[in-house]
């Protein structure tokens, strides 16, 4: 702050002009410093998100289990921000194949970190339990003690018993299973309600059983599909997903995923993607 001159004389017009120039230059210097710091912070954030995206994608399976009884096709598309979508496959022996689709709440590196833990835990416990609901119960018990209290994980775990021709699955707060029954040629959502993982150690999970027939189709997905918005802020919702799958359910699993992707893009148009999108289509075929 400038108070007076050393000579105690009043400031002249030249003095004031000089002070104005100094103040303007100082202000510009301070602003430039602020802009540089903001740029550095933005760059650090972009680098962190890029690393988290790479981590997220690297943890997804590179190939599907080898089986002549199922066609399996998956799709994953990350949003601009990193989320916590995760899917995986498990060969459980005796013609049993496990599949999981999970969604960690929130976005960013923290969600990606929790997803990493989820994958590690699943790979260490899945072969220890016979049923899908036992896997979810154990996951809930473990996650309840290690992830932040404001986070949770929705998950669906499926076990295809190809020898007994039956699907057994359990859900923890996840989106309903989409099931195309080839006998009735009907496409429907099959809900199995239970709390998400890590909300309470006391949560309990049930298992549902569906007989497998050649031609049956199952689709599991994250809420990035049904909660996708268009420019009018309308959601894609379950009804449009059921209709899209029903239109091509008799075709191969890959065709089903491709058709849903097309319908989703037609609906959202130029609206930005707000969440990760993950899907797995499973078609029962003659072995």
PDB file of C-alpha atoms in Angstrom:
ATOM      1  CA  UNK A   1       0.000   0.000   0.000  1.00  0.00           C
ATOM      2  CA  UNK A   2       1.318   3.448  -0.952  1.00  0.00           C
ATOM      3  CA  UNK A   3       0.747   6.135   1.705  1.00  0.00           C
ATOM      4  CA  UNK A   4       3.041   9.106   1.011  1.00  0.00           C
ATOM      5  CA  UNK A   5       6.321  10.155  -0.549  1.00  0.00           C
ATOM      6  CA  UNK A   6       9.564  10.275   1.458  1.00  0.00           C
ATOM      7  CA  UNK A   7       9.705  14.033   0.896  1.00  0.00           C
ATOM      8  CA  UNK A   8       6.154  14.329   2.264  1.00  0.00           C
ATOM      9  CA  UNK A   9       5.218  16.207  -0.904  1.00  0.00           C
ATOM     10  CA  UNK A  10       1.827  15.503  -2.512  1.00  0.00           C
ATOM     11  CA  UNK A  11       1.717  12.967  -5.328  1.00  0.00           C
ATOM     12  CA  UNK A  12       1.943  14.578  -8.731  1.00  0.00           C
ATOM     13  CA  UNK A  13       0.016  13.490 -11.807  1.00  0.00           C
ATOM     14  CA  UNK A  14       3.211  11.818 -13.073  1.00  0.00           C
ATOM     15  CA  UNK A  15       3.506   9.896  -9.801  1.00  0.00           C
ATOM     16  CA  UNK A  16      -0.071   8.716 -10.073  1.00  0.00           C
ATOM     17  CA  UNK A  17       0.449   7.710 -13.679  1.00  0.00           C
ATOM     18  CA  UNK A  18       3.549   5.678 -12.697  1.00  0.00           C
ATOM     19  CA  UNK A  19       1.708   4.038  -9.819  1.00  0.00           C
ATOM     20  CA  UNK A  20      -1.146   3.072 -12.138  1.00  0.00           C
ATOM     21  CA  UNK A  21       1.298   1.413 -14.540  1.00  0.00           C
ATOM     22  CA  UNK A  22       2.990  -0.482 -11.685  1.00  0.00           C
ATOM     23  CA  UNK A  23      -0.383  -1.600 -10.294  1.00  0.00           C
ATOM     24  CA  UNK A  24      -1.570  -2.813 -13.699  1.00  0.00           C
ATOM     25  CA  UNK A  25       1.647  -4.734 -14.300  1.00  0.00           C
ATOM     26  CA  UNK A  26       1.535  -6.256 -10.802  1.00  0.00           C
ATOM     27  CA  UNK A  27      -2.077  -7.292 -11.281  1.00  0.00           C
ATOM     28  CA  UNK A  28      -1.266  -8.921 -14.605  1.00  0.00           C
ATOM     29  CA  UNK A  29       1.678 -10.760 -13.035  1.00  0.00           C
ATOM     30  CA  UNK A  30      -0.521 -12.080 -10.233  1.00  0.00           C
ATOM     31  CA  UNK A  31      -3.216 -13.145 -12.709  1.00  0.00           C
ATOM     32  CA  UNK A  32      -0.653 -14.915 -14.889  1.00  0.00           C
ATOM     33  CA  UNK A  33       0.639 -16.774 -11.850  1.00  0.00           C
ATOM     34  CA  UNK A  34      -2.905 -17.826 -10.960  1.00  0.00           C
ATOM     35  CA  UNK A  35      -3.564 -19.021 -14.520  1.00  0.00           C
ATOM     36  CA  UNK A  36      -0.327 -21.021 -14.512  1.00  0.00           C
ATOM     37  CA  UNK A  37      -1.288 -22.695 -11.234  1.00  0.00           C
ATOM     38  CA  UNK A  38      -4.790 -23.461 -12.515  1.00  0.00           C
ATOM     39  CA  UNK A  39      -3.294 -24.960 -15.688  1.00  0.00           C
ATOM     40  CA  UNK A  40      -0.930 -27.134 -13.634  1.00  0.00           C
ATOM     41  CA  UNK A  41      -3.782 -28.307 -11.403  1.00  0.00           C
ATOM     42  CA  UNK A  42      -5.938 -29.130 -14.439  1.00  0.00           C
ATOM     43  CA  UNK A  43      -3.052 -31.032 -16.022  1.00  0.00           C
ATOM     44  CA  UNK A  44      -2.492 -33.030 -12.826  1.00  0.00           C
ATOM     45  CA  UNK A  45      -6.192 -33.897 -12.691  1.00  0.00           C
ATOM     46  CA  UNK A  46      -6.232 -34.936 -16.342  1.00  0.00           C
ATOM     47  CA  UNK A  47      -3.196 -37.144 -15.744  1.00  0.00           C
ATOM     48  CA  UNK A  48      -4.835 -38.724 -12.692  1.00  0.00           C
ATOM     49  CA  UNK A  49      -8.036 -39.415 -14.639  1.00  0.00           C
ATOM     50  CA  UNK A  50      -6.073 -40.838 -17.564  1.00  0.00           C
ATOM     51  CA  UNK A  51      -4.210 -43.186 -15.234  1.00  0.00           C
ATOM     52  CA  UNK A  52      -7.475 -44.222 -13.589  1.00  0.00           C
ATOM     53  CA  UNK A  53      -9.068 -44.880 -16.988  1.00  0.00           C
ATOM     54  CA  UNK A  54      -6.113 -47.010 -18.017  1.00  0.00           C
ATOM     55  CA  UNK A  55      -6.336 -48.901 -14.724  1.00  0.00           C
ATOM     56  CA  UNK A  56     -10.047 -49.456 -15.173  1.00  0.00           C
ATOM     57  CA  UNK A  57      -9.704 -50.790 -18.722  1.00  0.00           C
ATOM     58  CA  UNK A  58      -6.670 -52.949 -17.895  1.00  0.00           C
ATOM     59  CA  UNK A  59      -8.643 -54.791 -15.210  1.00  0.00           C
ATOM     60  CA  UNK A  60     -11.357 -55.888 -17.615  1.00  0.00           C
ATOM     61  CA  UNK A  61     -11.023 -59.391 -19.088  1.00  0.00           C
ATOM     62  CA  UNK A  62      -9.274 -59.700 -22.439  1.00  0.00           C
ATOM     63  CA  UNK A  63     -11.215 -62.797 -23.535  1.00  0.00           C
ATOM     64  CA  UNK A  64     -14.357 -64.755 -22.669  1.00  0.00           C
ATOM     65  CA  UNK A  65     -14.396 -68.290 -21.234  1.00  0.00           C
ATOM     66  CA  UNK A  66     -14.217 -71.039 -23.847  1.00  0.00           C
ATOM     67  CA  UNK A  67     -17.492 -72.924 -24.013  1.00  0.00           C
ATOM     68  CA  UNK A  68     -19.642 -74.422 -26.752  1.00  0.00           C
ATOM     69  CA  UNK A  69     -22.843 -73.889 -24.780  1.00  0.00           C
ATOM     70  CA  UNK A  70     -22.793 -70.095 -24.492  1.00  0.00           C
ATOM     71  CA  UNK A  71     -22.206 -67.134 -26.759  1.00  0.00           C
ATOM     72  CA  UNK A  72     -20.769 -64.333 -24.657  1.00  0.00           C
ATOM     73  CA  UNK A  73     -20.187 -60.794 -25.845  1.00  0.00           C
ATOM     74  CA  UNK A  74     -19.322 -57.774 -23.730  1.00  0.00           C
ATOM     75  CA  UNK A  75     -19.136 -54.026 -24.241  1.00  0.00           C
ATOM     76  CA  UNK A  76     -17.593 -51.260 -22.179  1.00  0.00           C
ATOM     77  CA  UNK A  77     -17.438 -47.533 -22.890  1.00  0.00           C
ATOM     78  CA  UNK A  78     -16.056 -45.188 -20.262  1.00  0.00           C
ATOM     79  CA  UNK A  79     -17.457 -41.716 -19.762  1.00  0.00           C
ATOM     80  CA  UNK A  80     -15.307 -38.569 -19.761  1.00  0.00           C
ATOM     81  CA  UNK A  81     -14.879 -39.045 -16.036  1.00  0.00           C
ATOM     82  CA  UNK A  82     -13.682 -42.331 -14.639  1.00  0.00           C
ATOM     83  CA  UNK A  83     -16.329 -44.451 -13.016  1.00  0.00           C
ATOM     84  CA  UNK A  84     -16.366 -47.784 -11.306  1.00  0.00           C
ATOM     85  CA  UNK A  85     -17.982 -50.189 -13.773  1.00  0.00           C
ATOM     86  CA  UNK A  86     -16.416 -53.644 -13.742  1.00  0.00           C
ATOM     87  CA  UNK A  87     -17.175 -57.023 -15.266  1.00  0.00           C
ATOM     88  CA  UNK A  88     -15.351 -60.320 -15.211  1.00  0.00           C
ATOM     89  CA  UNK A  89     -15.568 -64.059 -15.838  1.00  0.00           C
ATOM     90  CA  UNK A  90     -14.647 -67.027 -13.645  1.00  0.00           C
ATOM     91  CA  UNK A  91     -14.118 -70.639 -14.660  1.00  0.00           C
ATOM     92  CA  UNK A  92     -15.479 -72.509 -11.656  1.00  0.00           C
ATOM     93  CA  UNK A  93     -14.945 -76.064 -12.875  1.00  0.00           C
ATOM     94  CA  UNK A  94     -17.422 -78.882 -13.538  1.00  0.00           C
ATOM     95  CA  UNK A  95     -18.875 -76.949 -16.477  1.00  0.00           C
ATOM     96  CA  UNK A  96     -19.682 -73.960 -14.297  1.00  0.00           C
ATOM     97  CA  UNK A  97     -18.936 -70.423 -15.462  1.00  0.00           C
ATOM     98  CA  UNK A  98     -19.268 -67.406 -13.216  1.00  0.00           C
ATOM     99  CA  UNK A  99     -19.855 -63.849 -14.396  1.00  0.00           C
ATOM    100  CA  UNK A 100     -19.988 -60.610 -12.489  1.00  0.00           C
ATOM    101  CA  UNK A 101     -21.050 -57.079 -13.323  1.00  0.00           C
ATOM    102  CA  UNK A 102     -20.522 -54.369 -10.730  1.00  0.00           C
ATOM    103  CA  UNK A 103     -20.788 -50.617 -10.405  1.00  0.00           C
ATOM    104  CA  UNK A 104     -18.928 -48.665  -7.723  1.00  0.00           C
ATOM    105  CA  UNK A 105     -20.736 -45.512  -6.639  1.00  0.00           C
ATOM    106  CA  UNK A 106     -19.252 -42.199  -7.666  1.00  0.00           C
ATOM    107  CA  UNK A 107     -16.633 -41.265 -10.239  1.00  0.00           C
ATOM    108  CA  UNK A 108     -12.957 -40.550 -10.416  1.00  0.00           C
ATOM    109  CA  UNK A 109      -9.838 -42.276  -9.117  1.00  0.00           C
ATOM    110  CA  UNK A 110     -11.475 -43.253  -5.819  1.00  0.00           C
ATOM    111  CA  UNK A 111     -14.118 -45.314  -7.632  1.00  0.00           C
ATOM    112  CA  UNK A 112     -11.454 -46.895  -9.827  1.00  0.00           C
ATOM    113  CA  UNK A 113      -9.429 -47.772  -6.726  1.00  0.00           C
ATOM    114  CA  UNK A 114     -12.403 -49.470  -5.066  1.00  0.00           C
ATOM    115  CA  UNK A 115     -13.074 -51.337  -8.308  1.00  0.00           C
ATOM    116  CA  UNK A 116      -9.503 -52.629  -8.194  1.00  0.00           C
ATOM    117  CA  UNK A 117     -10.103 -53.950  -4.685  1.00  0.00           C
ATOM    118  CA  UNK A 118     -13.368 -55.558  -5.782  1.00  0.00           C
ATOM    119  CA  UNK A 119     -11.617 -57.455  -8.565  1.00  0.00           C
ATOM    120  CA  UNK A 120      -8.864 -58.679  -6.258  1.00  0.00           C
ATOM    121  CA  UNK A 121     -11.285 -59.864  -3.602  1.00  0.00           C
ATOM    122  CA  UNK A 122     -13.534 -61.626  -6.099  1.00  0.00           C
ATOM    123  CA  UNK A 123     -10.665 -63.539  -7.642  1.00  0.00           C
ATOM    124  CA  UNK A 124      -9.592 -64.703  -4.202  1.00  0.00           C
ATOM    125  CA  UNK A 125     -12.983 -65.923  -2.942  1.00  0.00           C
ATOM    126  CA  UNK A 126     -15.164 -67.094  -5.847  1.00  0.00           C
ATOM    127  CA  UNK A 127     -13.939 -70.697  -5.869  1.00  0.00           C
ATOM    128  CA  UNK A 128     -14.496 -71.021  -2.119  1.00  0.00           C
ATOM    129  CA  UNK A 129     -18.281 -70.756  -2.368  1.00  0.00           C
ATOM    130  CA  UNK A 130     -20.874 -72.860  -4.142  1.00  0.00           C
ATOM    131  CA  UNK A 131     -23.592 -70.260  -4.638  1.00  0.00           C
ATOM    132  CA  UNK A 132     -23.824 -66.742  -6.026  1.00  0.00           C
ATOM    133  CA  UNK A 133     -25.485 -65.352  -2.900  1.00  0.00           C
ATOM    134  CA  UNK A 134     -22.648 -66.720  -0.736  1.00  0.00           C
ATOM    135  CA  UNK A 135     -20.174 -64.811  -2.891  1.00  0.00           C
ATOM    136  CA  UNK A 136     -22.149 -61.584  -2.443  1.00  0.00           C
ATOM    137  CA  UNK A 137     -22.494 -62.127   1.308  1.00  0.00           C
ATOM    138  CA  UNK A 138     -18.752 -62.559   1.651  1.00  0.00           C
ATOM    139  CA  UNK A 139     -18.085 -59.534  -0.561  1.00  0.00           C
ATOM    140  CA  UNK A 140     -20.427 -57.454   1.577  1.00  0.00           C
ATOM    141  CA  UNK A 141     -18.735 -58.564   4.773  1.00  0.00           C
ATOM    142  CA  UNK A 142     -15.283 -57.659   3.458  1.00  0.00           C
ATOM    143  CA  UNK A 143     -16.155 -54.393   1.725  1.00  0.00           C
ATOM    144  CA  UNK A 144     -18.167 -53.086   4.678  1.00  0.00           C
ATOM    145  CA  UNK A 145     -14.967 -52.865   6.660  1.00  0.00           C
ATOM    146  CA  UNK A 146     -12.570 -51.343   4.137  1.00  0.00           C
ATOM    147  CA  UNK A 147     -14.239 -48.862   1.761  1.00  0.00           C
ATOM    148  CA  UNK A 148     -15.327 -45.324   2.754  1.00  0.00           C
ATOM    149  CA  UNK A 149     -18.706 -45.118   4.467  1.00  0.00           C
ATOM    150  CA  UNK A 150     -20.125 -42.878   1.738  1.00  0.00           C
ATOM    151  CA  UNK A 151     -19.409 -45.436  -1.005  1.00  0.00           C
ATOM    152  CA  UNK A 152     -21.168 -48.647  -2.023  1.00  0.00           C
ATOM    153  CA  UNK A 153     -21.080 -51.234  -4.787  1.00  0.00           C
ATOM    154  CA  UNK A 154     -23.964 -52.702  -6.773  1.00  0.00           C
ATOM    155  CA  UNK A 155     -23.247 -56.165  -8.125  1.00  0.00           C
ATOM    156  CA  UNK A 156     -24.809 -59.077  -9.948  1.00  0.00           C
ATOM    157  CA  UNK A 157     -23.125 -62.472  -9.831  1.00  0.00           C
ATOM    158  CA  UNK A 158     -24.228 -65.242 -12.187  1.00  0.00           C
ATOM    159  CA  UNK A 159     -23.278 -68.913 -12.264  1.00  0.00           C
ATOM    160  CA  UNK A 160     -24.090 -70.848 -15.434  1.00  0.00           C
ATOM    161  CA  UNK A 161     -24.209 -74.560 -14.625  1.00  0.00           C
ATOM    162  CA  UNK A 162     -23.919 -76.002 -18.124  1.00  0.00           C
ATOM    163  CA  UNK A 163     -24.078 -79.597 -16.945  1.00  0.00           C
ATOM    164  CA  UNK A 164     -27.388 -79.118 -15.138  1.00  0.00           C
ATOM    165  CA  UNK A 165     -28.587 -76.511 -17.676  1.00  0.00           C
ATOM    166  CA  UNK A 166     -29.480 -73.912 -15.092  1.00  0.00           C
ATOM    167  CA  UNK A 167     -28.553 -70.311 -14.278  1.00  0.00           C
ATOM    168  CA  UNK A 168     -28.265 -69.342 -10.621  1.00  0.00           C
ATOM    169  CA  UNK A 169     -27.678 -65.706  -9.819  1.00  0.00           C
ATOM    170  CA  UNK A 170     -27.793 -63.175  -7.007  1.00  0.00           C
ATOM    171  CA  UNK A 171     -28.001 -59.394  -6.986  1.00  0.00           C
ATOM    172  CA  UNK A 172     -26.866 -56.686  -4.588  1.00  0.00           C
ATOM    173  CA  UNK A 173     -28.787 -53.561  -5.504  1.00  0.00           C
ATOM    174  CA  UNK A 174     -28.005 -53.989  -9.191  1.00  0.00           C
ATOM    175  CA  UNK A 175     -30.208 -53.408 -12.230  1.00  0.00           C
ATOM    176  CA  UNK A 176     -32.669 -56.229 -13.011  1.00  0.00           C
ATOM    177  CA  UNK A 177     -31.548 -59.101 -15.206  1.00  0.00           C
ATOM    178  CA  UNK A 178     -32.960 -58.850 -18.730  1.00  0.00           C
ATOM    179  CA  UNK A 179     -34.169 -62.294 -19.817  1.00  0.00           C
ATOM    180  CA  UNK A 180     -35.426 -63.421 -23.216  1.00  0.00           C
ATOM    181  CA  UNK A 181     -37.342 -66.693 -22.865  1.00  0.00           C
ATOM    182  CA  UNK A 182     -37.196 -68.506 -26.174  1.00  0.00           C
ATOM    183  CA  UNK A 183     -40.190 -70.722 -25.283  1.00  0.00           C
ATOM    184  CA  UNK A 184     -42.617 -67.842 -24.893  1.00  0.00           C
ATOM    185  CA  UNK A 185     -40.627 -65.460 -27.113  1.00  0.00           C
ATOM    186  CA  UNK A 186     -40.965 -62.866 -24.387  1.00  0.00           C
ATOM    187  CA  UNK A 187     -38.428 -60.354 -23.127  1.00  0.00           C
ATOM    188  CA  UNK A 188     -38.682 -59.219 -19.524  1.00  0.00           C
ATOM    189  CA  UNK A 189     -36.851 -57.719 -16.579  1.00  0.00           C
ATOM    190  CA  UNK A 190     -36.316 -60.146 -13.700  1.00  0.00           C
ATOM    191  CA  UNK A 191     -35.809 -58.228 -10.467  1.00  0.00           C
ATOM    192  CA  UNK A 192     -34.069 -59.653  -7.420  1.00  0.00           C
ATOM    193  CA  UNK A 193     -34.046 -57.005  -4.731  1.00  0.00           C
ATOM    194  CA  UNK A 194     -31.336 -56.735  -2.082  1.00  0.00           C
ATOM    195  CA  UNK A 195     -29.141 -53.942  -0.678  1.00  0.00           C
ATOM    196  CA  UNK A 196     -25.969 -52.840  -2.415  1.00  0.00           C
ATOM    197  CA  UNK A 197     -22.691 -54.048  -0.963  1.00  0.00           C
ATOM    198  CA  UNK A 198     -21.071 -52.157   1.931  1.00  0.00           C
ATOM    199  CA  UNK A 199     -24.272 -50.484   3.114  1.00  0.00           C
ATOM    200  CA  UNK A 200     -24.668 -52.804   6.093  1.00  0.00           C
ATOM    201  CA  UNK A 201     -22.849 -55.870   7.392  1.00  0.00           C
ATOM    202  CA  UNK A 202     -26.272 -57.345   8.197  1.00  0.00           C
ATOM    203  CA  UNK A 203     -27.460 -57.380   4.570  1.00  0.00           C
ATOM    204  CA  UNK A 204     -28.650 -60.733   3.249  1.00  0.00           C
ATOM    205  CA  UNK A 205     -28.720 -61.987  -0.332  1.00  0.00           C
ATOM    206  CA  UNK A 206     -30.874 -64.555  -2.071  1.00  0.00           C
ATOM    207  CA  UNK A 207     -30.314 -66.703  -5.118  1.00  0.00           C
ATOM    208  CA  UNK A 208     -32.679 -67.123  -8.047  1.00  0.00           C
ATOM    209  CA  UNK A 209     -32.676 -70.046 -10.481  1.00  0.00           C
ATOM    210  CA  UNK A 210     -33.649 -70.029 -14.166  1.00  0.00           C
ATOM    211  CA  UNK A 211     -33.590 -73.195 -16.314  1.00  0.00           C
ATOM    212  CA  UNK A 212     -31.516 -72.825 -19.471  1.00  0.00           C
ATOM    213  CA  UNK A 213     -32.953 -73.590 -22.905  1.00  0.00           C
ATOM    214  CA  UNK A 214     -31.263 -73.301 -26.265  1.00  0.00           C
ATOM    215  CA  UNK A 215     -32.051 -69.852 -27.622  1.00  0.00           C
ATOM    216  CA  UNK A 216     -32.470 -68.146 -24.250  1.00  0.00           C
ATOM    217  CA  UNK A 217     -30.729 -64.798 -23.929  1.00  0.00           C
ATOM    218  CA  UNK A 218     -29.581 -62.850 -20.873  1.00  0.00           C
ATOM    219  CA  UNK A 219     -28.343 -59.274 -20.707  1.00  0.00           C
ATOM    220  CA  UNK A 220     -26.686 -57.720 -17.674  1.00  0.00           C
ATOM    221  CA  UNK A 221     -25.800 -54.025 -17.716  1.00  0.00           C
ATOM    222  CA  UNK A 222     -24.949 -51.029 -15.561  1.00  0.00           C
ATOM    223  CA  UNK A 223     -27.138 -47.985 -15.008  1.00  0.00           C
ATOM    224  CA  UNK A 224     -25.125 -46.062 -17.585  1.00  0.00           C
ATOM    225  CA  UNK A 225     -27.456 -47.753 -20.074  1.00  0.00           C
ATOM    226  CA  UNK A 226     -30.883 -47.185 -18.565  1.00  0.00           C
ATOM    227  CA  UNK A 227     -29.993 -43.801 -17.056  1.00  0.00           C
ATOM    228  CA  UNK A 228     -28.482 -42.355 -20.240  1.00  0.00           C
ATOM    229  CA  UNK A 229     -29.956 -38.919 -20.989  1.00  0.00           C
ATOM    230  CA  UNK A 230     -30.824 -37.214 -24.255  1.00  0.00           C
ATOM    231  CA  UNK A 231     -30.773 -33.461 -24.879  1.00  0.00           C
ATOM    232  CA  UNK A 232     -34.333 -33.184 -23.543  1.00  0.00           C
ATOM    233  CA  UNK A 233     -33.113 -34.691 -20.229  1.00  0.00           C
ATOM    234  CA  UNK A 234     -35.172 -37.841 -20.773  1.00  0.00           C
ATOM    235  CA  UNK A 235     -33.744 -41.180 -19.664  1.00  0.00           C
ATOM    236  CA  UNK A 236     -33.378 -44.253 -21.860  1.00  0.00           C
ATOM    237  CA  UNK A 237     -34.981 -46.365 -19.104  1.00  0.00           C
ATOM    238  CA  UNK A 238     -35.742 -50.082 -18.898  1.00  0.00           C
ATOM    239  CA  UNK A 239     -38.685 -50.110 -21.315  1.00  0.00           C
ATOM    240  CA  UNK A 240     -36.548 -48.945 -24.248  1.00  0.00           C
ATOM    241  CA  UNK A 241     -33.863 -51.481 -23.346  1.00  0.00           C
ATOM    242  CA  UNK A 242     -36.389 -54.325 -23.272  1.00  0.00           C
ATOM    243  CA  UNK A 243     -37.769 -53.236 -26.637  1.00  0.00           C
ATOM    244  CA  UNK A 244     -34.297 -52.972 -28.182  1.00  0.00           C
ATOM    245  CA  UNK A 245     -33.254 -56.441 -26.997  1.00  0.00           C
ATOM    246  CA  UNK A 246     -36.594 -57.969 -27.970  1.00  0.00           C
ATOM    247  CA  UNK A 247     -36.124 -56.769 -31.549  1.00  0.00           C
ATOM    248  CA  UNK A 248     -32.985 -58.885 -32.041  1.00  0.00           C
ATOM    249  CA  UNK A 249     -33.078 -61.470 -29.232  1.00  0.00           C
ATOM    250  CA  UNK A 250     -33.088 -64.396 -31.672  1.00  0.00           C
ATOM    251  CA  UNK A 251     -29.781 -63.281 -33.143  1.00  0.00           C
ATOM    252  CA  UNK A 252     -26.256 -63.755 -31.800  1.00  0.00           C
ATOM    253  CA  UNK A 253     -25.047 -62.134 -28.586  1.00  0.00           C
ATOM    254  CA  UNK A 254     -22.796 -59.751 -30.478  1.00  0.00           C
ATOM    255  CA  UNK A 255     -25.724 -58.582 -32.632  1.00  0.00           C
ATOM    256  CA  UNK A 256     -27.773 -57.880 -29.518  1.00  0.00           C
ATOM    257  CA  UNK A 257     -25.059 -55.678 -28.018  1.00  0.00           C
ATOM    258  CA  UNK A 258     -24.550 -53.850 -31.312  1.00  0.00           C
ATOM    259  CA  UNK A 259     -28.281 -53.183 -31.639  1.00  0.00           C
ATOM    260  CA  UNK A 260     -28.553 -51.815 -28.109  1.00  0.00           C
ATOM    261  CA  UNK A 261     -25.561 -49.547 -28.781  1.00  0.00           C
ATOM    262  CA  UNK A 262     -27.261 -48.196 -31.916  1.00  0.00           C
ATOM    263  CA  UNK A 263     -30.560 -47.578 -30.133  1.00  0.00           C
ATOM    264  CA  UNK A 264     -28.751 -45.914 -27.250  1.00  0.00           C
ATOM    265  CA  UNK A 265     -26.852 -43.606 -29.593  1.00  0.00           C
ATOM    266  CA  UNK A 266     -29.998 -42.748 -31.533  1.00  0.00           C
ATOM    267  CA  UNK A 267     -31.717 -41.827 -28.272  1.00  0.00           C
ATOM    268  CA  UNK A 268     -28.946 -39.771 -26.669  1.00  0.00           C
ATOM    269  CA  UNK A 269     -27.899 -38.004 -29.868  1.00  0.00           C
ATOM    270  CA  UNK A 270     -25.378 -35.273 -29.116  1.00  0.00           C
ATOM    271  CA  UNK A 271     -25.968 -35.346 -25.361  1.00  0.00           C
ATOM    272  CA  UNK A 272     -22.714 -35.975 -23.441  1.00  0.00           C
ATOM    273  CA  UNK A 273     -22.223 -39.402 -21.889  1.00  0.00           C
ATOM    274  CA  UNK A 274     -22.646 -38.964 -18.145  1.00  0.00           C
ATOM    275  CA  UNK A 275     -21.691 -42.426 -16.906  1.00  0.00           C
ATOM    276  CA  UNK A 276     -19.807 -45.539 -17.909  1.00  0.00           C
ATOM    277  CA  UNK A 277     -21.712 -48.070 -19.997  1.00  0.00           C
ATOM    278  CA  UNK A 278     -21.079 -51.791 -19.519  1.00  0.00           C
ATOM    279  CA  UNK A 279     -23.058 -54.735 -20.887  1.00  0.00           C
ATOM    280  CA  UNK A 280     -22.714 -58.493 -21.247  1.00  0.00           C
ATOM    281  CA  UNK A 281     -25.028 -60.525 -23.493  1.00  0.00           C
ATOM    282  CA  UNK A 282     -25.148 -64.298 -22.967  1.00  0.00           C
ATOM    283  CA  UNK A 283     -26.893 -66.527 -25.499  1.00  0.00           C
ATOM    284  CA  UNK A 284     -27.577 -70.215 -24.789  1.00  0.00           C
ATOM    285  CA  UNK A 285     -26.687 -72.299 -27.832  1.00  0.00           C
ATOM    286  CA  UNK A 286     -26.698 -75.997 -28.752  1.00  0.00           C
ATOM    287  CA  UNK A 287     -23.424 -77.580 -27.681  1.00  0.00           C
TER     288      UNK A 287
END
